[in-house]
Coordinates of C-alpha atoms in Angstrom, one line a residue:
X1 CA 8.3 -42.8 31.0
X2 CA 7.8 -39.1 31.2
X3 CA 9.4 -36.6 29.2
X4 CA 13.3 -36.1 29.3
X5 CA 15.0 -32.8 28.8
X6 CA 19.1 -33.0 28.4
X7 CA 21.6 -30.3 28.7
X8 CA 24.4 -30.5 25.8
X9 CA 27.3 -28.7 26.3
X10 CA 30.3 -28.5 23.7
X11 CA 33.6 -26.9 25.3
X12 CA 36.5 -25.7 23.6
X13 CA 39.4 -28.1 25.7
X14 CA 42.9 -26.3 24.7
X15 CA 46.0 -28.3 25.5
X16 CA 46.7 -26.5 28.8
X17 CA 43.8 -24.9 29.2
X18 CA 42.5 -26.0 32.6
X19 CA 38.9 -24.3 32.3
X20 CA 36.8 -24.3 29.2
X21 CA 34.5 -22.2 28.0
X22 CA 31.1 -23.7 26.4
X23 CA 31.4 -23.2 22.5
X24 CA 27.8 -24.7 22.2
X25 CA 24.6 -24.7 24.5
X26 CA 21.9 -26.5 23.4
X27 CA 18.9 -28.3 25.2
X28 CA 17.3 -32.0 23.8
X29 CA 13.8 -32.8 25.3
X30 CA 11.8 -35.7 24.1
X31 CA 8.4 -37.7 25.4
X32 CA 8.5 -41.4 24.5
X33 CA 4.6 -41.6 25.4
X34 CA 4.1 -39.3 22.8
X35 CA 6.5 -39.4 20.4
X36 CA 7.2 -35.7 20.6
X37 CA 10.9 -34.3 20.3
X38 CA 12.7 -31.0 20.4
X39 CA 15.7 -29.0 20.5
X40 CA 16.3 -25.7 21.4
X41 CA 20.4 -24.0 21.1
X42 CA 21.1 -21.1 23.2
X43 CA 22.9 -18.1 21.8
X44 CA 26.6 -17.8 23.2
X45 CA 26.1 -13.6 23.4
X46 CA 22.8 -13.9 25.7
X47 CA 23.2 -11.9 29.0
X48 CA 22.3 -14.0 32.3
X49 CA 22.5 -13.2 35.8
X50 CA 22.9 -16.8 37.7
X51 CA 21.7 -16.3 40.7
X52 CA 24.0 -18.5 42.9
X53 CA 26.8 -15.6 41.5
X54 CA 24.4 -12.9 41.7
X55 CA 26.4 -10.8 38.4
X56 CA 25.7 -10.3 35.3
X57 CA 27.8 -12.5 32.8
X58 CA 27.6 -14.2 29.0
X59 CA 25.7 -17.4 28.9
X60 CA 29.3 -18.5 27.7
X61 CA 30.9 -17.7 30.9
X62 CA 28.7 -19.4 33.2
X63 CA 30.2 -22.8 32.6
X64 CA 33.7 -22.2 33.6
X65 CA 33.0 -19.6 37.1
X66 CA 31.0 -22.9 38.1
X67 CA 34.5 -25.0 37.5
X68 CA 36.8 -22.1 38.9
X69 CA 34.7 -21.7 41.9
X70 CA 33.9 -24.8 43.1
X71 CA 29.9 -24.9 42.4
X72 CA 28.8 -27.9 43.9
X73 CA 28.5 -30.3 40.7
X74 CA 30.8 -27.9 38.9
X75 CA 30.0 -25.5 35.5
X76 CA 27.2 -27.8 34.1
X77 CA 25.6 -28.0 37.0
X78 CA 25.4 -24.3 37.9
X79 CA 24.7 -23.5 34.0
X80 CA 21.9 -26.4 34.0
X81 CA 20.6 -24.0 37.2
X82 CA 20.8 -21.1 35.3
X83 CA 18.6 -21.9 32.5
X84 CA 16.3 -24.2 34.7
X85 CA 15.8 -20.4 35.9
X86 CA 15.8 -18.7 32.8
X87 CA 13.4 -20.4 31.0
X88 CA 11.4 -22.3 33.9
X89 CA 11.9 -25.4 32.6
X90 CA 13.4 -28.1 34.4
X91 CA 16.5 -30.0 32.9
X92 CA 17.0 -33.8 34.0
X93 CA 20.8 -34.7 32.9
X94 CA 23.7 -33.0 31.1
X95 CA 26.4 -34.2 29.2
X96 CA 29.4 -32.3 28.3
X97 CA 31.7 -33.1 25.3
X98 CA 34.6 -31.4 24.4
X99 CA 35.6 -31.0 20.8
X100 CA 38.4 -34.0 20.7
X101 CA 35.6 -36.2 21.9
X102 CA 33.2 -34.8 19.0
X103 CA 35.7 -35.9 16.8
X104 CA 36.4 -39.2 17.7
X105 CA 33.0 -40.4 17.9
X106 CA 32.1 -39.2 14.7
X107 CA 35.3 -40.8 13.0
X108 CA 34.2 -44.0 15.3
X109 CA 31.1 -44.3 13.6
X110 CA 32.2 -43.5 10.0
X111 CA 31.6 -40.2 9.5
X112 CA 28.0 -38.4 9.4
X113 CA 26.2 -37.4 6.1
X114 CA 25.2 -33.9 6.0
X115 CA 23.4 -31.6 4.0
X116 CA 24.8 -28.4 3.3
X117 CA 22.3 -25.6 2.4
X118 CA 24.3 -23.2 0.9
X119 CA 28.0 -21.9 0.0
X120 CA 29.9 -21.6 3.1
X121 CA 33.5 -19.7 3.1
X122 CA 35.1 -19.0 6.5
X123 CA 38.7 -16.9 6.0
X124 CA 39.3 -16.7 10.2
X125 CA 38.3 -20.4 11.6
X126 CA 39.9 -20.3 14.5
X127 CA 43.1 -23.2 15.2
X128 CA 44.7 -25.2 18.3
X129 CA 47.1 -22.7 18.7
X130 CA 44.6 -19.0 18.8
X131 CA 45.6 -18.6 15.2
X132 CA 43.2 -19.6 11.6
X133 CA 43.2 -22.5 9.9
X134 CA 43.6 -22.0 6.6
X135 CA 40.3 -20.8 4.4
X136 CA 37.5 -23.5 4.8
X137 CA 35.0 -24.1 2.4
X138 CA 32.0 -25.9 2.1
X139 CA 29.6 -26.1 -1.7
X140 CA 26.3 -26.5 -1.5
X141 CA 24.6 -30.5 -1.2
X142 CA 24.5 -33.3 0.6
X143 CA 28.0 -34.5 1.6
X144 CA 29.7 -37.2 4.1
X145 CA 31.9 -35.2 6.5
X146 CA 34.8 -36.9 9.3
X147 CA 34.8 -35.9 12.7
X148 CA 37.6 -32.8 11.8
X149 CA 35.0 -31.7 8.9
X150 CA 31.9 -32.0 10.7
X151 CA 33.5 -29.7 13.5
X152 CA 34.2 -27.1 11.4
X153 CA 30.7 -27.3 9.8
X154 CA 28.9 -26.7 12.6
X155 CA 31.6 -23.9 14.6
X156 CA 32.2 -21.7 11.4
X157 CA 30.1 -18.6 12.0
X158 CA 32.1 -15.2 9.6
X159 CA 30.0 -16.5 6.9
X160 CA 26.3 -15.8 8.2
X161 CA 25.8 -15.5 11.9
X162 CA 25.6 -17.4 15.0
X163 CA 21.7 -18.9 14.3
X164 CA 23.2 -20.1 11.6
X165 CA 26.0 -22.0 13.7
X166 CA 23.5 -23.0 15.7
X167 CA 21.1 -24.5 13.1
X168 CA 24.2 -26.4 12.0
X169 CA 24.9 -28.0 15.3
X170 CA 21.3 -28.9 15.4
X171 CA 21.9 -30.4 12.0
X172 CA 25.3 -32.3 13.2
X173 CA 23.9 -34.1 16.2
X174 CA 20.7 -35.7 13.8
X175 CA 22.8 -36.7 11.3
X176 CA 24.7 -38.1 14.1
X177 CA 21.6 -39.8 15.3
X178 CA 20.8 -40.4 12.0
X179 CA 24.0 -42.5 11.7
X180 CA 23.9 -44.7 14.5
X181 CA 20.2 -45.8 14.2
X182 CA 20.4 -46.3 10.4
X183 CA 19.2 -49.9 9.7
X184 CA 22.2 -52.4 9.7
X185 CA 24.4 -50.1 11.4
X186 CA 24.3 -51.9 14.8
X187 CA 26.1 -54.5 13.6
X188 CA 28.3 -52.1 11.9
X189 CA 29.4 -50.8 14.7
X190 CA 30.0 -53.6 17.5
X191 CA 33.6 -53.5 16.2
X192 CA 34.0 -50.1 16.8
X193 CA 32.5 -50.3 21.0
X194 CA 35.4 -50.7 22.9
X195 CA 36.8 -47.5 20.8
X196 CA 33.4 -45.9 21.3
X197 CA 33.6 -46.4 25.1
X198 CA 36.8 -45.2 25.5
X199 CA 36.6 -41.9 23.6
X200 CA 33.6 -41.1 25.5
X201 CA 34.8 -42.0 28.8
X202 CA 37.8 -39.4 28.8
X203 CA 36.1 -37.0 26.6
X204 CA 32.5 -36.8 28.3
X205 CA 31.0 -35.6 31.2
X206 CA 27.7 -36.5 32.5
X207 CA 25.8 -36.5 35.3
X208 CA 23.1 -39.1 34.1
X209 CA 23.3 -43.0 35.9
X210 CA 24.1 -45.8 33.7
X211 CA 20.7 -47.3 34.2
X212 CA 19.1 -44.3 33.2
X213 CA 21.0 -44.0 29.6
X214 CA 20.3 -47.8 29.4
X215 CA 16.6 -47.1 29.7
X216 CA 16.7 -44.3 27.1
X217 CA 18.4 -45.8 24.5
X218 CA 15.2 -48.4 24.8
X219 CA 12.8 -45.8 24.4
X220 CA 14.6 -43.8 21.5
X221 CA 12.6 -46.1 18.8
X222 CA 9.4 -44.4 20.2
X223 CA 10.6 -40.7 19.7
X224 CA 9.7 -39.7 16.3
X225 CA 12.9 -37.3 15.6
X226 CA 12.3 -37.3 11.8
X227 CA 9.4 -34.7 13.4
X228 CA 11.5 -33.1 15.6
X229 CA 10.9 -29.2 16.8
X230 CA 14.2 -27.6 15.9
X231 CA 14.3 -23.6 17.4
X232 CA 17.7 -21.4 17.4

């Protein structure tokens, strides 16, 4: 099998919001003859000119013009476009989660084990309803964080910066890998399928065949993601 590159997109879904803007942008490539794996998250400020819309917009915005306008495919398919032109580098599938769906999954599968590098303190995390949550904070060392918890973690940015937002998402969706390939957690979490299944099927989007995520969850054992290239 040749190597696969993957589009993750992470919107921010309001209750009565019908278009979403893309919180996180971040592409997965891997090559199970190899072994090789990497991941590289695009900053939300970065200037692009898609050329289907010929203007100049925020990598952020991209995403929901394709879903207002109509692009055939809709917003992931006109962003996957726009950095297959970017960086000249073609993209294979994308999946698109929204943060309800982030949560579940992780609650599904009991959580995800983190480590947290240093003292975080966010005063203006942003809630459901475009006020703050209450202060969050996070102490340094290694901690297991819910689906709510885990979201915060990787979207609080008034603390450092947004490479550091992004170095945490990176660090969210290994530990979520992490979680579900652990030995003895297969068996762990047949229960937990049917709740699984659903959560992903009205929370995520995707525009890759059953067959073919079938086929790479066979190969995944042959990706060494313990060695995995990691660039924000």
């Amino acid at each position: 099998m040749r190597r696969i590159t993957i589009l993750l997109l992470g919107v921010d879904a309001r209750s009565g919001q019908r278009i979403s803007r893309t919180d996180s942008i971040m592409l997965v490539t891997f090559n199970p003859e190899t072994g090789s794996a990497g991941m590289l998250s695009i900053p939300r400020d970065l200037k692009v000119r898609p050329s289907a819309l010929n203007q100049d917009m925020k990598i952020t915005s991209v995403y929901p013009n394709g879903e207002a306008r109509g692009y055939p495919g809709g917003g992931a398919a006109l962003l996957s476009e726009t950095i297959e032109e970017m960086l000249g580098y073609s993209i294979d599938y994308y999946v698109v989660v929204n943060f309800e769906g982030f949560k579940q999954i992780i609650d599904l599968i009991g959580g995800v084990e983190l480590n947290v590098p240093y003292e975080i303190y966010d005063e203006k995390f942003p809630d459901d309803n475009y006020g703050y949550l209450p202060p969050q904070h996070f102490l340094p060392g290694v901690q297991t964080m819910d689906g709510a918890r885990a979201l915060i973690y990787a979207r609080t940015r008034h603390a450092d910066n947004d490479y550091a937002r992004a170095d945490r998402q990176q660090q969210v969706i290994l530990a979520v890998k992490d979680k579900v390939t652990q030995q003895g957690q297969l068996a762990a979490l047949l229960p937990r399928l049917p709740g699984l299944a659903i959560a992903m099927a009205n929370t995520m989007q995707t525009d890759m065949p059953v067959d073919k995520a079938i086929a790479l969850a066979r190969v995944f054992d042959k990706v060494d993601f313990g060695n995995i290239t990691r660039v924000v």
